[in-house]
mmCIF file of C-alpha atoms in Angstrom:
data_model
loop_
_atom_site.group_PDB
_atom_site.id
_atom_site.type_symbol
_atom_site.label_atom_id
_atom_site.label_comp_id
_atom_site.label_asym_id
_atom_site.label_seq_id
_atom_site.Cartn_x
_atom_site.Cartn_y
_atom_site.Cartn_z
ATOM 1 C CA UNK A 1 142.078 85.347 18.577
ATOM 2 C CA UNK A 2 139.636 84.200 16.032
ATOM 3 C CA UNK A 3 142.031 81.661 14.899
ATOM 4 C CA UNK A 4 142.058 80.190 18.750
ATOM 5 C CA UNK A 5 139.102 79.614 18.677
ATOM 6 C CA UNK A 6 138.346 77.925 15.690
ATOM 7 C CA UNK A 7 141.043 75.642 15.928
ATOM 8 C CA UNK A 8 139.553 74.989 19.956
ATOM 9 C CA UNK A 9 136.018 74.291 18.180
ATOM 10 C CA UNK A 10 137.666 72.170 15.658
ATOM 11 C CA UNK A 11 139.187 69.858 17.954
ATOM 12 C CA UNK A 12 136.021 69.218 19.479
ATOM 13 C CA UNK A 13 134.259 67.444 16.388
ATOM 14 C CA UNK A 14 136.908 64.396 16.731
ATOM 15 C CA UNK A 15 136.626 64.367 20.749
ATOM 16 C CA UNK A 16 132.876 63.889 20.456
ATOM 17 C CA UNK A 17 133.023 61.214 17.667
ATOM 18 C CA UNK A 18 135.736 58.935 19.589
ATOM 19 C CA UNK A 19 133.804 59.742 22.638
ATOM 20 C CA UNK A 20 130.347 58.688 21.659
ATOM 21 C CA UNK A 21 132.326 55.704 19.749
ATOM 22 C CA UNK A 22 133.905 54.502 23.108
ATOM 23 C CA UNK A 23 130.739 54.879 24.891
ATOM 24 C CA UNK A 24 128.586 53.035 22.969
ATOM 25 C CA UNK A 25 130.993 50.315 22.167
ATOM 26 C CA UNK A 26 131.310 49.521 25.973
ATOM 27 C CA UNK A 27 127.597 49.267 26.643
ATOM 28 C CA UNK A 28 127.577 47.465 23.791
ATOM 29 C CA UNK A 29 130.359 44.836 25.190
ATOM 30 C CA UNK A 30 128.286 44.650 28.251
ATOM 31 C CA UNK A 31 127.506 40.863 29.228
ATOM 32 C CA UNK A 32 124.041 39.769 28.892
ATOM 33 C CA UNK A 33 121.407 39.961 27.009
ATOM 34 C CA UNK A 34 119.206 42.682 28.068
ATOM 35 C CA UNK A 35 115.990 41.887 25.835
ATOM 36 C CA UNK A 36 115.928 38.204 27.395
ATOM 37 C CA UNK A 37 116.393 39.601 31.145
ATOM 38 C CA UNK A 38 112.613 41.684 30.159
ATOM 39 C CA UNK A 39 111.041 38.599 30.589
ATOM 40 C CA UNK A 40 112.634 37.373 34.284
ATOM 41 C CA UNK A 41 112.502 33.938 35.187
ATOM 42 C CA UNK A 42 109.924 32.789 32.632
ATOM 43 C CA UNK A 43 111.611 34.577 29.906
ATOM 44 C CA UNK A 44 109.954 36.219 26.758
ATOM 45 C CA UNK A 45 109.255 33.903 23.786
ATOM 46 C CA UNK A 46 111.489 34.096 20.947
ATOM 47 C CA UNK A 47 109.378 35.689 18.322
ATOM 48 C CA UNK A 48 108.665 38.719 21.272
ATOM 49 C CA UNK A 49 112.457 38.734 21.806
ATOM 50 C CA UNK A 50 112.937 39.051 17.624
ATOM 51 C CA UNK A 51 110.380 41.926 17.634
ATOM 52 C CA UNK A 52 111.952 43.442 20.091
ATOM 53 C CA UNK A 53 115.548 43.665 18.708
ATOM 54 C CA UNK A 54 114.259 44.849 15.637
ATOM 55 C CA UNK A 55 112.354 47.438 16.645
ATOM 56 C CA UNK A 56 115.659 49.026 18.541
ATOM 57 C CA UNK A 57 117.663 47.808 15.940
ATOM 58 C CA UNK A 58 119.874 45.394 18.453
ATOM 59 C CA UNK A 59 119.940 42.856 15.081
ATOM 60 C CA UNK A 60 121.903 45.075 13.416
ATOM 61 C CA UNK A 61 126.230 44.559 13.611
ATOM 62 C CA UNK A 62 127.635 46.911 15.959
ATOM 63 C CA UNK A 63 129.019 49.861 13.775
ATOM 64 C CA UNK A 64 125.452 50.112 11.820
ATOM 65 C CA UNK A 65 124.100 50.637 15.596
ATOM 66 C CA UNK A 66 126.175 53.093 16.611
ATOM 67 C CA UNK A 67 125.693 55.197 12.937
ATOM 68 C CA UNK A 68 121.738 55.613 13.921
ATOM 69 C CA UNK A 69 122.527 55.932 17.328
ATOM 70 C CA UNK A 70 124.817 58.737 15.700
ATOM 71 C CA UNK A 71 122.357 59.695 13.550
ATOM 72 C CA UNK A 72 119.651 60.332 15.926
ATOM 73 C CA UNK A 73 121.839 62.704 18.262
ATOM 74 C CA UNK A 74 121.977 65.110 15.470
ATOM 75 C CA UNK A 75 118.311 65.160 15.144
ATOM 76 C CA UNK A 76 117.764 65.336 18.854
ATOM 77 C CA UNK A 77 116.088 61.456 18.630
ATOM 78 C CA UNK A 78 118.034 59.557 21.912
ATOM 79 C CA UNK A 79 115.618 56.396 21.402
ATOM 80 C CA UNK A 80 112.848 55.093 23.557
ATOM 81 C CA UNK A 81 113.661 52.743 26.649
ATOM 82 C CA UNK A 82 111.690 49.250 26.611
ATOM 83 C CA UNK A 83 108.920 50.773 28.913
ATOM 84 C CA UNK A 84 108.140 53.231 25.637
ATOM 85 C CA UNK A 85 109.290 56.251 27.370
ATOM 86 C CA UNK A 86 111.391 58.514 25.214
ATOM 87 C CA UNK A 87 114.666 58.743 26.512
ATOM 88 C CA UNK A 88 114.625 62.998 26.118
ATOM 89 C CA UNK A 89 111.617 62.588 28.635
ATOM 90 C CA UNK A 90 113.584 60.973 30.922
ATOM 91 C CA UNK A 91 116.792 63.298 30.835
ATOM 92 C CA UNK A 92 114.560 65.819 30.929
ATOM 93 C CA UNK A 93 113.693 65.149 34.258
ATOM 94 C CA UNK A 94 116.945 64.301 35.451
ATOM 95 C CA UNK A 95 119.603 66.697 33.912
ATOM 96 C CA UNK A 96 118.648 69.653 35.142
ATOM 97 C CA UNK A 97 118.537 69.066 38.747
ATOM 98 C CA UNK A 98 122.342 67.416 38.604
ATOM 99 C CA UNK A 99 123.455 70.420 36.249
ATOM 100 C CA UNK A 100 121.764 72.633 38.258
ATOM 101 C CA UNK A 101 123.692 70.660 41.771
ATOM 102 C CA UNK A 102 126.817 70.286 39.858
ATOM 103 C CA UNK A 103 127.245 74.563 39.398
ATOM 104 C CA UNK A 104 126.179 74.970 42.564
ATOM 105 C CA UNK A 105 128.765 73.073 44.138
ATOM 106 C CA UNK A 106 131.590 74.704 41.330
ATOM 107 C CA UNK A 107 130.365 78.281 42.167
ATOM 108 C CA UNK A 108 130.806 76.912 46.163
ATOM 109 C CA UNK A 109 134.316 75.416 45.322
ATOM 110 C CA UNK A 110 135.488 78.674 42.733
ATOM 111 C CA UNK A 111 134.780 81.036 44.921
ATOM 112 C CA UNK A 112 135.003 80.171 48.397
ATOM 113 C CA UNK A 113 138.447 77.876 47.390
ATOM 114 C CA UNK A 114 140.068 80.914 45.620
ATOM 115 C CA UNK A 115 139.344 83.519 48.821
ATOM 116 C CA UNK A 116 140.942 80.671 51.231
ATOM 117 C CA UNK A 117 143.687 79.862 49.040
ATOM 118 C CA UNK A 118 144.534 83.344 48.263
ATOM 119 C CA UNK A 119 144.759 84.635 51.452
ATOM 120 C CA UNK A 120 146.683 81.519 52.463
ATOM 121 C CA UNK A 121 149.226 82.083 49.520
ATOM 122 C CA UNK A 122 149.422 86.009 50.778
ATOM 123 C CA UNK A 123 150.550 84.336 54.043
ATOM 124 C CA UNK A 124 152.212 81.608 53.558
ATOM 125 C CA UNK A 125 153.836 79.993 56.597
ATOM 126 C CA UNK A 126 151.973 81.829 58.947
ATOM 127 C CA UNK A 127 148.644 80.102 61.156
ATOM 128 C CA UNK A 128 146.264 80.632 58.177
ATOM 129 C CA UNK A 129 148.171 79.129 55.807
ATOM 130 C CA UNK A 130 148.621 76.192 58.176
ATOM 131 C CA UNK A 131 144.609 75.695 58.708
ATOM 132 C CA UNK A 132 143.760 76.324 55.454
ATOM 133 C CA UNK A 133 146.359 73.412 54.263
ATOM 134 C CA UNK A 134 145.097 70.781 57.713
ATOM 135 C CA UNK A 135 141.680 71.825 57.211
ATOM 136 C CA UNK A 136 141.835 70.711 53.097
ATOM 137 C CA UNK A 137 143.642 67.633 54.072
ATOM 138 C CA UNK A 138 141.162 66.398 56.175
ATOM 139 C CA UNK A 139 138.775 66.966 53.716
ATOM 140 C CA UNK A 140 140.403 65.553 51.040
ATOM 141 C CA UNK A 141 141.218 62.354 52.808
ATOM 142 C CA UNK A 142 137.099 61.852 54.635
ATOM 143 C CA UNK A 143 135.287 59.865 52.119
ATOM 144 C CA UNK A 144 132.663 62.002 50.159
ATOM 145 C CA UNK A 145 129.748 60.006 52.306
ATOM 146 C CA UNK A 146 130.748 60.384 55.062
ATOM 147 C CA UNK A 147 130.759 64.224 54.974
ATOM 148 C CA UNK A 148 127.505 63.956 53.847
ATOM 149 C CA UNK A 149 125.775 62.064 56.603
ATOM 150 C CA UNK A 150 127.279 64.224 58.821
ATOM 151 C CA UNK A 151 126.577 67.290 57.570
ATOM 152 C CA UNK A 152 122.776 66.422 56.949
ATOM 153 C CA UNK A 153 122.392 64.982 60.548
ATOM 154 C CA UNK A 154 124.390 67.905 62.527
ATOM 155 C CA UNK A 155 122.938 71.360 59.828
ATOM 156 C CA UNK A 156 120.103 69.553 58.156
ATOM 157 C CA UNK A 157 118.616 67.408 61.800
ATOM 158 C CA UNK A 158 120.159 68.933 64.728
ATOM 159 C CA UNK A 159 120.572 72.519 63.687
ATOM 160 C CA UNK A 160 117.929 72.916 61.354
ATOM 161 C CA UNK A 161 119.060 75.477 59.191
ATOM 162 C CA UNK A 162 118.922 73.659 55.512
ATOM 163 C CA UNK A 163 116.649 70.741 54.473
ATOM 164 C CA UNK A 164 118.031 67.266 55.622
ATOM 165 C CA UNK A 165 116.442 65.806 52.079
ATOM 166 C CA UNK A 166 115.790 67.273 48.608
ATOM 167 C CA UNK A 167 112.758 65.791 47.895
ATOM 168 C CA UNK A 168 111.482 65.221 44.143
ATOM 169 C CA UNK A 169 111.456 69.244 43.308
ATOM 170 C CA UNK A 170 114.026 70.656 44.905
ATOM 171 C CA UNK A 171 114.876 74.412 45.281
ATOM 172 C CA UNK A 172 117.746 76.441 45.710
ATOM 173 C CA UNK A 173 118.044 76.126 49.706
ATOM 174 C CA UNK A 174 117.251 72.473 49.331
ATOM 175 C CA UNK A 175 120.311 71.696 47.008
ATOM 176 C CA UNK A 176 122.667 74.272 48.627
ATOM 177 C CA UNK A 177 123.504 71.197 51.599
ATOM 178 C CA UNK A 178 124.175 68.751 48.877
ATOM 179 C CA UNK A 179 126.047 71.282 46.656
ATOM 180 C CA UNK A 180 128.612 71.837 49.481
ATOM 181 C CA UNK A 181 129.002 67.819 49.784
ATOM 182 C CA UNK A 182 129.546 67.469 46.006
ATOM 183 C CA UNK A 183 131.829 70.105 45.943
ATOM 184 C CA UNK A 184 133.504 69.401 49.413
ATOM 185 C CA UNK A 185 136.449 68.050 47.758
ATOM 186 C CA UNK A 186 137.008 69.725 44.831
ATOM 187 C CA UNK A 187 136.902 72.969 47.210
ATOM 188 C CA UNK A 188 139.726 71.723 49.069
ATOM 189 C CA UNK A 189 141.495 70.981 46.077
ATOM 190 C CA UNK A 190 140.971 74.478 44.716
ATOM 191 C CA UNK A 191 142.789 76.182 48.065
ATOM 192 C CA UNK A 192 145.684 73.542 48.004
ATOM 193 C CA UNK A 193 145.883 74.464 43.765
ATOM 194 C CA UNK A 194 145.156 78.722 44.426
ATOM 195 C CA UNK A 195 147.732 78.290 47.490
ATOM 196 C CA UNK A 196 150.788 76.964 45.384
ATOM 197 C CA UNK A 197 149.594 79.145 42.573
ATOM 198 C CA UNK A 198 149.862 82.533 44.635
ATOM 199 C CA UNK A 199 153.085 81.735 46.602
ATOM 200 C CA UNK A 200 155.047 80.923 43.283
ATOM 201 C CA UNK A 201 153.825 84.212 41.615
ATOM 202 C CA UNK A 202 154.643 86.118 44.431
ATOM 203 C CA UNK A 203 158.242 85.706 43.823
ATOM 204 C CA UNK A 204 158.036 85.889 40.105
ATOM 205 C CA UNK A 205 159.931 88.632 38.148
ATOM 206 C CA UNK A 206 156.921 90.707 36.827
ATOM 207 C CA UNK A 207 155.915 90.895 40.401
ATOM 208 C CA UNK A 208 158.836 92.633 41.746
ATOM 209 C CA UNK A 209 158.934 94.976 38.827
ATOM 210 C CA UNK A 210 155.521 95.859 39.537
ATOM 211 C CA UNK A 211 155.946 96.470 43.158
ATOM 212 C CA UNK A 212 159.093 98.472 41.992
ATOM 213 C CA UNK A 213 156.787 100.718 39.988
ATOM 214 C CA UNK A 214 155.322 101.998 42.741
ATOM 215 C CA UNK A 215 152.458 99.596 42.309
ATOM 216 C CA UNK A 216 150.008 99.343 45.456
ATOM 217 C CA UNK A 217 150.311 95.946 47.051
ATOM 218 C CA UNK A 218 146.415 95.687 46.379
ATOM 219 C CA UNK A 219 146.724 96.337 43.016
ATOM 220 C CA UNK A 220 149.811 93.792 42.667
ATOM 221 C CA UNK A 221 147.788 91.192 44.107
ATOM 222 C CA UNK A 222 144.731 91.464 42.195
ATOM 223 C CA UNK A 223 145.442 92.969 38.720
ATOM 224 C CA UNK A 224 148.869 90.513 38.358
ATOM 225 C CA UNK A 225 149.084 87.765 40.678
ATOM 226 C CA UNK A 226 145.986 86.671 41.362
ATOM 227 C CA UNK A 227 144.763 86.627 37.597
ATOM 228 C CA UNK A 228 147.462 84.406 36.674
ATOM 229 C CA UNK A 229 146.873 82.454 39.237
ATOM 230 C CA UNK A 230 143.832 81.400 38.440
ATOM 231 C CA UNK A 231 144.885 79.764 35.093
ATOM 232 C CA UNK A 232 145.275 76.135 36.369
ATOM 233 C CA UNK A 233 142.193 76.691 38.827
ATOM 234 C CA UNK A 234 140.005 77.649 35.753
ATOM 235 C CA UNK A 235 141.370 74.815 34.444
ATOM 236 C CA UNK A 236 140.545 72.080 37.108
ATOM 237 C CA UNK A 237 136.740 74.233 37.573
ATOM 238 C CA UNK A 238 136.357 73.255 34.143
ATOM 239 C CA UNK A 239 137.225 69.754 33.826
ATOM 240 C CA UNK A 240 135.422 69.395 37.378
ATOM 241 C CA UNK A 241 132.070 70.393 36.107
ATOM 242 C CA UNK A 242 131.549 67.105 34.077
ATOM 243 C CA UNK A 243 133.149 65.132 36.935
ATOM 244 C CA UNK A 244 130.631 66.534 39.725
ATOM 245 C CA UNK A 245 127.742 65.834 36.988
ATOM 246 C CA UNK A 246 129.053 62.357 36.824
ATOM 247 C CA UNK A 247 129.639 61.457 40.237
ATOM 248 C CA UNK A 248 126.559 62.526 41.733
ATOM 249 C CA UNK A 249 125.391 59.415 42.705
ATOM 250 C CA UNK A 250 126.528 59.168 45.924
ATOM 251 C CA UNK A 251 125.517 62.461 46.957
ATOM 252 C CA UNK A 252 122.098 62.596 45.281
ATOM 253 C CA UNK A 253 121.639 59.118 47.104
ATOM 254 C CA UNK A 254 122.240 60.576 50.351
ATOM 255 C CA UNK A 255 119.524 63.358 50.091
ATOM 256 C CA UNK A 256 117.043 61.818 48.044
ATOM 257 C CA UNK A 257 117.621 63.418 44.566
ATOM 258 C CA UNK A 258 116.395 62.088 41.318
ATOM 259 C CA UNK A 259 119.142 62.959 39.074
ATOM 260 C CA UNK A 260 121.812 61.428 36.859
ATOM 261 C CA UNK A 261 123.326 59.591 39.168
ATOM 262 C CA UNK A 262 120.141 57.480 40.330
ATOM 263 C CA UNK A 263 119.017 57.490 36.741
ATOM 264 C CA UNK A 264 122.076 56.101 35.200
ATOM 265 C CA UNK A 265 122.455 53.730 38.167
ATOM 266 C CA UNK A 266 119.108 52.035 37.763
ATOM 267 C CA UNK A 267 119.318 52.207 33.605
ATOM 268 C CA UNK A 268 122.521 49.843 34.059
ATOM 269 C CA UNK A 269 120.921 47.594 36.088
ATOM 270 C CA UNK A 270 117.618 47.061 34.048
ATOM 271 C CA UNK A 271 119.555 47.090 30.804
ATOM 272 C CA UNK A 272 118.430 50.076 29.179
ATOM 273 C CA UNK A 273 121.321 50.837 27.256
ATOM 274 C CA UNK A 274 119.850 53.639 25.416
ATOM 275 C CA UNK A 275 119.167 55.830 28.325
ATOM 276 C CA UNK A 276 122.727 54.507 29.873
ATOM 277 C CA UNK A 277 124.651 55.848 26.473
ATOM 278 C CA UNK A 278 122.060 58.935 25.991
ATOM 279 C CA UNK A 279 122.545 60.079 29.595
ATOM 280 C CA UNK A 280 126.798 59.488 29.089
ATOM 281 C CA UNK A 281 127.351 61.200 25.685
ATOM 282 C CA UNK A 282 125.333 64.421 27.316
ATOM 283 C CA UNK A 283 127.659 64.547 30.092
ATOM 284 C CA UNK A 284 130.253 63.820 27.835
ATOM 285 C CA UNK A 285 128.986 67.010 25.743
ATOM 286 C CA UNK A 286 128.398 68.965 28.999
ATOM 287 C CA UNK A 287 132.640 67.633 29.753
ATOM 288 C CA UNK A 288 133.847 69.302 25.975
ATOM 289 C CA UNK A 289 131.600 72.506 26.319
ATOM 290 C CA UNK A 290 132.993 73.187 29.508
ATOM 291 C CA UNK A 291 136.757 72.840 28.227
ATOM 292 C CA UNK A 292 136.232 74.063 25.511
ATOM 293 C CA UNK A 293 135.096 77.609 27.364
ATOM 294 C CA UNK A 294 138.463 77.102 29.928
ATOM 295 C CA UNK A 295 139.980 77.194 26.658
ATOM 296 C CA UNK A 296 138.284 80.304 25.595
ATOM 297 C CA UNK A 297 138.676 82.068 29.280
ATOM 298 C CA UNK A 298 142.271 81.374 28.404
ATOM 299 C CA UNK A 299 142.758 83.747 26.357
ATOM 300 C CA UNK A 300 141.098 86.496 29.046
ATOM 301 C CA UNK A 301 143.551 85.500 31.856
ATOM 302 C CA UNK A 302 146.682 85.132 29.463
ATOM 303 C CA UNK A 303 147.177 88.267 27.079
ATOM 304 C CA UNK A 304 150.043 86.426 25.126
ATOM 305 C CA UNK A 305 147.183 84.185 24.241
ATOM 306 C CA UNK A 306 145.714 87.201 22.370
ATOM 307 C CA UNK A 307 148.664 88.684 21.420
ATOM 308 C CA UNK A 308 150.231 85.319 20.171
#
């Protein structure tokens, strides 16, 4: 078991250095020069311009860049944008309210996607198991903003029962609307995934011996099939995390949130590749953390994991 793991936490070290590599090498390809663009139409004069790419180092060749851009992650330094504002000030104020949107809307997807698709994999064929699999569909195939106008005009305007908007400091009943839109579908996703998952174990061999034990059908379902089940939904929660944190920009646009999404969006178009990369390689870090406990959870849903 101890082994597992270290070899998991191993693998991460290269991950995060190709990542971070990648990352920085594409904002560094970017077209344009984004000291020059500081200065609009009249432009900056040169020696302003030469000050300026000193002081963040942009004279330097690309691989030195990237070393004390490397460097200053491991000493918790992500730079200063070209307004002077540390970069850590500014994630500060917009990680936590996407991480904190981005659970949310896995803890809506987990655990309201396993209970549908369980009980539609316990009846497969039958009316539930056809709603469940229409209902997911639909979902699936509605574009993510359009479920979220929708749902913030007819709950948030009409009915009244969560907040239409955010706002700058929002609380847990003002993120639980956008929450369910983030996680709309990845939650149908999860019921399609738990679905197939159930109906194939249901007809696997150490289900019939355990039913031929004498086993209740409640026990069955929740000590044998459903825990192995949930192997390739643990799976796609994980991965999902870093892809809700991500792709937040539509739905924080839609009620008003000041996260990552706006954030990164408005970094790319001023130029501020420090907080563009900064911002990235935490998500990025957010991405291998969460795998990297899937990985671990592993070996709590599969005993020949531990046994292996």
């Amino acid at each position: 078991m101890l082994r597992y793991i270290g070899r998991r936490i191993l693998q991460v070290i290269p991950v995060f250095l190709g990542a971070t590599l990648l990352i920085y090498f594409m904002v560094f390809a970017l077209p344009g020069d984004p000291v020059a663009a500081l200065g609009g139409e009249r432009g900056l004069p040169e020696a302003v311009q030469q000050q300026i790419r000193e002081q963040y180092n942009l004279d330097e060749p690309f691989i030195v860049q990237y070393l004390l851009y490397l460097k200053g992650i491991l000493t918790l330094d992500f730079g200063v944008t070209f307004s002077g504002r540390d970069v850590s000030e500014v994630m500060a104020g917009a990680l936590p309210v996407t991480f904190k949107l981005a659970v949310m809307a896995v803890l809506f997807e987990g655990v309201f996607g396993v209970i549908v698709g369980l009980f539609a994999g316990l009846r497969k064929g039958r009316l539930f198991d056809a709603t469940a699999l229409v209902t997911s569909l639909f979902v699936i195939a509605v574009p993510t903003f359009v479920i979220g106008f929708v749902l913030q005009f007819v709950v948030g305007v009409q009915l009244g029962w969560l907040p239409p908007t955010a706002g700058s400091d929002p609380d847990f009943k003002s993120l639980l609307l956008p929450a369910i839109v983030l996680g709309a579908v990845s939650f149908a996703y999860v019921i399609r995934l738990t679905r197939t998952s159930v109906s194939e174990n249901l007809t696997a061999d150490y289900v019939r011996t355990a039913t031929a034990k004498g086993l209740s059908r409640g026990r069955v379902v929740n000590v044998h099939v459903l825990r192995n089940s949930l192997i390739p939904v643990v799976t796609f929660l994980g991965a999902d995390l870093g892809t809700l944190m991500g792709g937040a920009i539509v739905t924080e646009g839609i009620f008003n949130i000041n996260g990552v999404g706006g954030t990164l969006y408005r970094a790319v178009l001023q130029g501020e590749n420090a907080t563009v990369v900064s911002l990235t390689t935490v998500l990025v870090m957010i991405y291998i953390v969460a795998n990297l406990v899937v990985d671990l959870l592993y070996a709590v849903l599969d005993p020949r994991i531990r046994y292996a």
